[in-house]
Structure formats: structure tokens, C-alpha cells
């Protein structure tokens, strides 16, 4: 039952007459001898007898007797045959459920999956095509000393975590549970399965921008650059110089970079004038108005239309309470009183405001409090925070009070000490209120980067990539549906473990929890739930929406002008319709779902291994019905595409100006009677800038978010595929065309809403239209566009 195999055929001379071929592509002719007994070919075997690898895009058979044209989509690297234990095989571009696969192809289908799983042994090499799991045990480097020790994340009740792709490097000498790290210069060589690695266009884009942020090379020299007032901005004008004039870079630093960097990358880094390393594009938030970011209206609007619009909740009880264990942490009930806020409630009492869903909260108290003592023992000085806001008649939010809390000096069991700040715009009170908002922005910035962004999209989606490749054949309909939404993710996460989230990496420098950053994400993973990532479920859970059959998408938003939710529900609905149309073509009954052995193995492995630390959670779907399959696939696509886009591509537009989204604070609010308090009175700008991120780390942080906010030139957006003939099924292609049309209609709707002056949260005081969920984009720094995958 292994089918007939034809005689070997060989590549003929390279054809130069076929056009158009994109740069770097080559076309070859092959002549196969036809044997009627073979029937219609279902797969081909290829052996590369050359000494170097090549990228196999497609094979097209013309004039197959009785069939005409047959197309194989490959999109895979083929290494010399001595690198493989088994031959490479590519299947025809047809889609089969396992039970419907032609009998002669079944064994090949099963064997290919066995090859992709590997044997779990040894260090994986560039040519290996192995998808396997590991804990996050390569972030620290204990052989370099205590300073570089980090806990292993994953595999324990104390530090649960999603799994990452296995690399199999040997253990460190100091701790056998920890994997050795690659040298920094080899960071881009970290193992990811070959077909998951960046294409050459993406790699050159990524390198050009990444080099600017690899401060490990630049930090000591950059410190010399900022020596007139060491490490400080003296005024907001100083910050603006980063975008207007740039910062001169000493010749010595230029030489060391030139000596170690390819010329084409140098050209990109030094922009056009060749001399200024540190000049950045003007972030959108200050493009139209340089001061609007500091208003209460913009501060509140960014909770609904900024880069972390997934945290704000409807306040259900007053005063706000804590979920921290009182036996360990004491009483953490908020000290915000009715007197603090009632005079700002337009005549309502607090109880009436809660009953009418007029009060909202941005709560960064419980996440931070368990870490505060340790974080504040470093150079960082931070508070846990709660911010209460009220919904106004015009649909905007107004901040009413900010509570800043520290652990009790006598010990955790005594709870915390808190101080409440209320809005003011003059004198010391005005400066204190601006500082209170800055501490909230620091908390939100760190939570956003580490949890909303890294944990909930990058880390959470990687096990899905691995399980899909291990358990579902490339000809499985669900593999075909999901594959485009996994592009570049494993490679990107692997590089992140090397230079961003590792001990001493860029994230630890530029985000306030520092060395405790990844540990904090592990604590948050304890609360993670896969079904809650679906936007309708998330909005209801946060009290931002209620079920309502008469409203679009079956939900009524409590804040009608909530740009992230309004656009997000449109995108969610479009994805779900597409997924339903697609899945219904292959799964006619619930039994088809239940009897699909590859699908069931995939879901079992995903729950029990990929997200194995959460395997006993009751919220996992059983995946026994078509409806469950549609919801599951919609949620995966939503996380990888729209959720990531909404969280990621506004980082530079909003956060490229540090006073708006500072990521560090370096001191507490000054006490009355101190010189620092006097400075608050006489030079509030300087006092503000001395509190938040210093100059050097601001520059490194800006460089980092600029890279993260850029679309590469070969990006593939929602509603697009990188291969036109990704399926031969006409009904699927029609459904996909409808999906693309729906997305274009959503784009037109977003443009219309952004012009509607009644919708004040869509543009706001900063005159910055909300476009983070606008599906298409060109390359570069655009503040819009939904790539298919977590690809930056």
C-alpha cells in the first residue's frame, strides 16, 4: 500500500525564458517518463545531490494524461541528501482529511509527521526539520555568575509557562537544568525549524533595524554621548531633539560599528547623513500637537484606543478590592473614598454611577504588589496603582483618582500603604497629578510589553505552531487554514530569547521589572485562559460589554465609542465567518470532527504538552463539535493576527515619545521639605523627566519599539496568502475572496468612523486616528495593518 514510484528524473538546464520570476528565483525543466499504472501523481520525492541547500517553491506538472495540469506547493528548504535520514517528500496541492486520503499516500503522510516530531535527542542543527517542545530554560546564564541566574519557566506549579521550540543545546556547567546560550554574535543562528526561519527580505529588514537596538554592543560607548547632563533630559525640548536633530555620535563609536557591520546595514542604520545614529521619526502622538499627550482626556483615551486597550474594566464594586491572599498579603482594599470622586460624578452618587455602569478602573495593583519589594530594591522605584475613571455624556472617559501603593514597611501581612491623587492642573498639585499619571503609564507600559504583548500573543501562540506541524499533515484542511498564521513566529521568539527577554537583554534594561520581568509573566500565566482570548469573551469578562441579541455581533458595548472593541468585533466576526465557511466544507457533521485522528491528536498534545502546565483547566474545549472547532480556529487566528496587531504596531506611534509611555521610574514622589520637592515647584518639567526613564535607556527603548512597530517589506496581511495557489478547492477560494471583500469594507468603515467628530475617542486631543485594526498596510512604520501572524 505504498503506491507506485516512477523512475528518477533530473533537472535540465536552467530556463531563462519564463517570466515573470521574482528576484532570486530560478525555473528548471524536468521530464518525467509517464507510466499509466501510476495514475494521477499524489506526491513527489526529491533528492538534492548538490553540496548546498535550495528553496523549493513549486513543481508544476504539465500535460498529465487525463488530468492536464497538476501543481505542488512546496515552500521548503531542501538540504543535501546526506543531511536527511529519509527522502524529502512533497504532496500534491490537494486537501484531505486523514480518513479520505488515498490509500497509497497514507503511509507517506504518517511517516512525514513522524520525521517532523524527531526523536527528542541531541542538539538540533540548521537542516533539521524537527518540531519539539522545551521549557524556557535558556533565559539565564548561571555560568556567568549569580547576576545572570533566572528561574526555569514551565514544568512547575511555581513557574508555569507555555512551551517553546526545543533546540537541544547542552546544559550549563553550573546547573544541569539550564541550557547553554549561544554567543551574542550568533544570535540569529539560534535553531528554529528551517521552514520557520525568516525569508531573505524579512531577514535584511530585521537586521537593519535590530542592530540599532542591540545596545549590548553600543551601551558603553553611548554612555559617553550623553555626558553634558549625565543620563538626563532637562526639558521636553531635549526629548524632541531626538526627532528633530538627532544625537551626534563620536567617531570612535562609528568606527567600531563600521568594522563589525556589513555596509548595506550601515547605510540603513545611519539614515542618509552617515553620521547620526540616534535620530528617530516623529511619533504620531506628538506629530500634530506636542502637548496633547499630557491632557487627562488623552491619558484616558489611550486606555480605549492606545496600545494596551485590553486592561480597562467596568468597576463593579466600591471601593475596589484585591484578589491577593489576605493570609499572605493582608488587606489590600483600595483607600479611594467616595469623597475623592463623588464631586466629579455629574450629580450621581458612587452607588448610582456603579449601577449605571459609569465607573471604570485600570487596575495594576494585584499584578505588581507581590513583586514590588524586590523591584524597588533595584534602581527602579515603582508603585502598584489603581486608576478610577467615569464615563462622560460625550462618550469620553475622565480620570477621577489615582491610588499609588507600596508594601507595608512592617511586612506583607500588614497590607500596603497608599496615597490617593486627584486631578489638578496648577501648582504642585498639578505636578503631582502629572507624576501620578506617569507612574500609571509606567505600570501599563510594562504590563503591556510583558503580558499583553509577549505572553498573550508571542509565547501563547508558539505551542500551536509546534503542535500543528507535529500532528497535522500539510494536506490536512486545518493545517492549511492555520499555517499562514504561524509565519516567522518560532524564529522571532527564538531570537527574542537570545537578545530581548534573556538575562541582561534589551527588555530587562528598558522595562521596569528588570530582572523580574519574565518571572512576572509566569505569575500572570497562572490566570491565562485560552477561551478568554476571544474578544467577545474578553469584553464580557471585563464588564465592557453585555450579551444583546439585538446588537451587532450579539454584544452591546457599555462604552459605545471604544475603538479597539468596535473595530475588533468587526474583524473577529469576519474571521469567524471565513473559518465557518471553510470548516463546514470539510466537516459536514460533528462525527467527522470526532473521528479525525490528526485533529484530535493535535488538540490533545496542545493541551497536555504545549500548554501542559494548564492541562487540567476546566475551560479547555473538548473539540467534539464543528462549533467548537470553528471557535477554536477563530481564536487562534484572532490572537496571531488582530490581537497582536492591536497590541504591537502602535508601540512607536504612542510609545516612541517617552513622556507619554515611560517604561521606567527611578524615584518615588518627593517628600515635602526635600530639595526634590522644591524642584517640583520651580521646574516641574525637569522633576518629571528625572522621575521617568533616563536619557540613555529612553533612546534604547525608542530604538526597540521602532523595530517592533515596523512592517517588513514582504509582510502578508489578513485576507492575503503568500502563494496564490495555496489550495485547489474552488469553494474555498470563493469563501476566501468574500473574506477579503469583507475586510476591505471594514477598512472603509474605519475611515468613516475616524472622520466622525461625534466619536471623540477615535482621534482624541492628540489628533491621532485609531488605525491599529485597519487590515492592510504598506511596509514600514505605519501604525496600521494586521499581518496574518505574530511576525515581529
PDB file of C-alpha atoms in Angstrom, residues 160-272:
ATOM      1  CA  UNK A 160       4.096  27.623  34.818  1.00  0.00           C
ATOM      2  CA  UNK A 161       4.643  28.655  31.175  1.00  0.00           C
ATOM      3  CA  UNK A 162       3.755  27.766  27.585  1.00  0.00           C
ATOM      4  CA  UNK A 163       6.374  25.592  25.896  1.00  0.00           C
ATOM      5  CA  UNK A 164       8.921  26.863  23.374  1.00  0.00           C
ATOM      6  CA  UNK A 165      10.582  25.122  20.441  1.00  0.00           C
ATOM      7  CA  UNK A 166      13.321  22.702  21.506  1.00  0.00           C
ATOM      8  CA  UNK A 167      16.905  23.487  20.440  1.00  0.00           C
ATOM      9  CA  UNK A 168      18.661  20.698  22.391  1.00  0.00           C
ATOM     10  CA  UNK A 169      21.808  22.644  23.304  1.00  0.00           C
ATOM     11  CA  UNK A 170      23.885  21.055  26.119  1.00  0.00           C
ATOM     12  CA  UNK A 171      23.287  22.060  29.774  1.00  0.00           C
ATOM     13  CA  UNK A 172      25.354  24.637  31.633  1.00  0.00           C
ATOM     14  CA  UNK A 173      28.168  23.520  33.951  1.00  0.00           C
ATOM     15  CA  UNK A 174      26.590  25.267  36.944  1.00  0.00           C
ATOM     16  CA  UNK A 175      23.015  23.975  36.581  1.00  0.00           C
ATOM     17  CA  UNK A 176      22.136  20.855  34.547  1.00  0.00           C
ATOM     18  CA  UNK A 177      18.505  22.039  34.233  1.00  0.00           C
ATOM     19  CA  UNK A 178      19.582  25.166  32.330  1.00  0.00           C
ATOM     20  CA  UNK A 179      20.518  25.102  28.651  1.00  0.00           C
ATOM     21  CA  UNK A 180      23.692  26.850  27.440  1.00  0.00           C
ATOM     22  CA  UNK A 181      23.266  30.010  25.380  1.00  0.00           C
ATOM     23  CA  UNK A 182      24.715  30.987  22.013  1.00  0.00           C
ATOM     24  CA  UNK A 183      27.255  33.794  21.865  1.00  0.00           C
ATOM     25  CA  UNK A 184      25.619  37.134  21.193  1.00  0.00           C
ATOM     26  CA  UNK A 185      27.116  37.469  17.704  1.00  0.00           C
ATOM     27  CA  UNK A 186      25.499  34.157  16.738  1.00  0.00           C
ATOM     28  CA  UNK A 187      22.030  35.191  17.943  1.00  0.00           C
ATOM     29  CA  UNK A 188      20.451  34.971  14.511  1.00  0.00           C
ATOM     30  CA  UNK A 189      21.725  31.381  14.171  1.00  0.00           C
ATOM     31  CA  UNK A 190      19.586  30.086  17.039  1.00  0.00           C
ATOM     32  CA  UNK A 191      17.747  26.942  15.943  1.00  0.00           C
ATOM     33  CA  UNK A 192      14.234  27.142  14.588  1.00  0.00           C
ATOM     34  CA  UNK A 193      12.943  24.554  12.092  1.00  0.00           C
ATOM     35  CA  UNK A 194      14.346  25.636   8.717  1.00  0.00           C
ATOM     36  CA  UNK A 195      10.989  26.375   7.122  1.00  0.00           C
ATOM     37  CA  UNK A 196      10.070  28.626  10.057  1.00  0.00           C
ATOM     38  CA  UNK A 197      13.045  30.928   9.526  1.00  0.00           C
ATOM     39  CA  UNK A 198      12.785  34.442   8.107  1.00  0.00           C
ATOM     40  CA  UNK A 199      12.888  34.828   4.322  1.00  0.00           C
ATOM     41  CA  UNK A 200      15.818  36.825   2.942  1.00  0.00           C
ATOM     42  CA  UNK A 201      13.774  40.042   2.643  1.00  0.00           C
ATOM     43  CA  UNK A 202      12.479  39.803   6.192  1.00  0.00           C
ATOM     44  CA  UNK A 203      15.954  38.987   7.474  1.00  0.00           C
ATOM     45  CA  UNK A 204      17.551  42.040   5.878  1.00  0.00           C
ATOM     46  CA  UNK A 205      14.772  44.310   7.217  1.00  0.00           C
ATOM     47  CA  UNK A 206      15.035  42.751  10.653  1.00  0.00           C
ATOM     48  CA  UNK A 207      18.833  43.010  10.756  1.00  0.00           C
ATOM     49  CA  UNK A 208      18.899  46.632   9.713  1.00  0.00           C
ATOM     50  CA  UNK A 209      16.528  47.713  12.467  1.00  0.00           C
ATOM     51  CA  UNK A 210      17.612  45.178  15.064  1.00  0.00           C
ATOM     52  CA  UNK A 211      21.188  46.370  15.006  1.00  0.00           C
ATOM     53  CA  UNK A 212      20.060  49.766  16.221  1.00  0.00           C
ATOM     54  CA  UNK A 213      18.568  48.179  19.302  1.00  0.00           C
ATOM     55  CA  UNK A 214      21.276  45.690  20.200  1.00  0.00           C
ATOM     56  CA  UNK A 215      22.542  48.027  22.844  1.00  0.00           C
ATOM     57  CA  UNK A 216      24.752  45.260  24.189  1.00  0.00           C
ATOM     58  CA  UNK A 217      27.262  46.422  21.566  1.00  0.00           C
ATOM     59  CA  UNK A 218      26.600  50.112  21.978  1.00  0.00           C
ATOM     60  CA  UNK A 219      25.754  50.780  25.607  1.00  0.00           C
ATOM     61  CA  UNK A 220      29.231  51.684  26.993  1.00  0.00           C
ATOM     62  CA  UNK A 221      30.036  53.991  24.081  1.00  0.00           C
ATOM     63  CA  UNK A 222      26.579  55.571  24.144  1.00  0.00           C
ATOM     64  CA  UNK A 223      27.034  56.478  27.791  1.00  0.00           C
ATOM     65  CA  UNK A 224      29.805  58.833  26.696  1.00  0.00           C
ATOM     66  CA  UNK A 225      27.469  60.515  24.219  1.00  0.00           C
ATOM     67  CA  UNK A 226      25.120  61.702  26.963  1.00  0.00           C
ATOM     68  CA  UNK A 227      27.602  63.394  29.236  1.00  0.00           C
ATOM     69  CA  UNK A 228      26.606  67.082  29.300  1.00  0.00           C
ATOM     70  CA  UNK A 229      23.927  66.241  31.878  1.00  0.00           C
ATOM     71  CA  UNK A 230      24.691  62.590  32.509  1.00  0.00           C
ATOM     72  CA  UNK A 231      21.781  60.353  31.640  1.00  0.00           C
ATOM     73  CA  UNK A 232      19.094  63.075  31.842  1.00  0.00           C
ATOM     74  CA  UNK A 233      16.726  65.053  29.676  1.00  0.00           C
ATOM     75  CA  UNK A 234      16.443  68.552  31.158  1.00  0.00           C
ATOM     76  CA  UNK A 235      13.223  69.522  29.378  1.00  0.00           C
ATOM     77  CA  UNK A 236      10.636  68.229  26.919  1.00  0.00           C
ATOM     78  CA  UNK A 237      12.527  70.231  24.265  1.00  0.00           C
ATOM     79  CA  UNK A 238      15.514  67.956  24.941  1.00  0.00           C
ATOM     80  CA  UNK A 239      13.379  64.917  24.156  1.00  0.00           C
ATOM     81  CA  UNK A 240      12.148  66.495  20.916  1.00  0.00           C
ATOM     82  CA  UNK A 241      15.771  66.831  19.712  1.00  0.00           C
ATOM     83  CA  UNK A 242      15.798  63.053  19.227  1.00  0.00           C
ATOM     84  CA  UNK A 243      13.387  63.513  16.313  1.00  0.00           C
ATOM     85  CA  UNK A 244      14.464  66.894  15.005  1.00  0.00           C
ATOM     86  CA  UNK A 245      18.263  66.969  15.086  1.00  0.00           C
ATOM     87  CA  UNK A 246      19.365  63.574  16.295  1.00  0.00           C
ATOM     88  CA  UNK A 247      22.249  62.958  18.672  1.00  0.00           C
ATOM     89  CA  UNK A 248      25.822  63.267  17.426  1.00  0.00           C
ATOM     90  CA  UNK A 249      27.775  60.040  17.690  1.00  0.00           C
ATOM     91  CA  UNK A 250      31.538  60.073  18.390  1.00  0.00           C
ATOM     92  CA  UNK A 251      33.861  58.938  15.584  1.00  0.00           C
ATOM     93  CA  UNK A 252      35.287  56.140  17.759  1.00  0.00           C
ATOM     94  CA  UNK A 253      31.864  54.528  18.046  1.00  0.00           C
ATOM     95  CA  UNK A 254      31.226  54.943  14.314  1.00  0.00           C
ATOM     96  CA  UNK A 255      34.492  53.147  13.550  1.00  0.00           C
ATOM     97  CA  UNK A 256      33.768  50.211  15.840  1.00  0.00           C
ATOM     98  CA  UNK A 257      30.330  49.768  14.245  1.00  0.00           C
ATOM     99  CA  UNK A 258      31.708  50.092  10.708  1.00  0.00           C
ATOM    100  CA  UNK A 259      34.341  47.461  11.447  1.00  0.00           C
ATOM    101  CA  UNK A 260      31.797  44.887  12.609  1.00  0.00           C
ATOM    102  CA  UNK A 261      28.779  45.543  10.383  1.00  0.00           C
ATOM    103  CA  UNK A 262      28.025  44.875   6.708  1.00  0.00           C
ATOM    104  CA  UNK A 263      27.988  48.034   4.583  1.00  0.00           C
ATOM    105  CA  UNK A 264      24.373  47.695   3.443  1.00  0.00           C
ATOM    106  CA  UNK A 265      23.184  47.607   7.052  1.00  0.00           C
ATOM    107  CA  UNK A 266      25.355  50.624   7.958  1.00  0.00           C
ATOM    108  CA  UNK A 267      23.566  52.585   5.244  1.00  0.00           C
ATOM    109  CA  UNK A 268      20.195  51.837   6.837  1.00  0.00           C
ATOM    110  CA  UNK A 269      21.232  52.499  10.422  1.00  0.00           C
ATOM    111  CA  UNK A 270      22.863  55.835   9.799  1.00  0.00           C
ATOM    112  CA  UNK A 271      19.850  57.021   7.805  1.00  0.00           C
ATOM    113  CA  UNK A 272      21.032  59.278   4.998  1.00  0.00           C
TER     114      UNK A 272
END
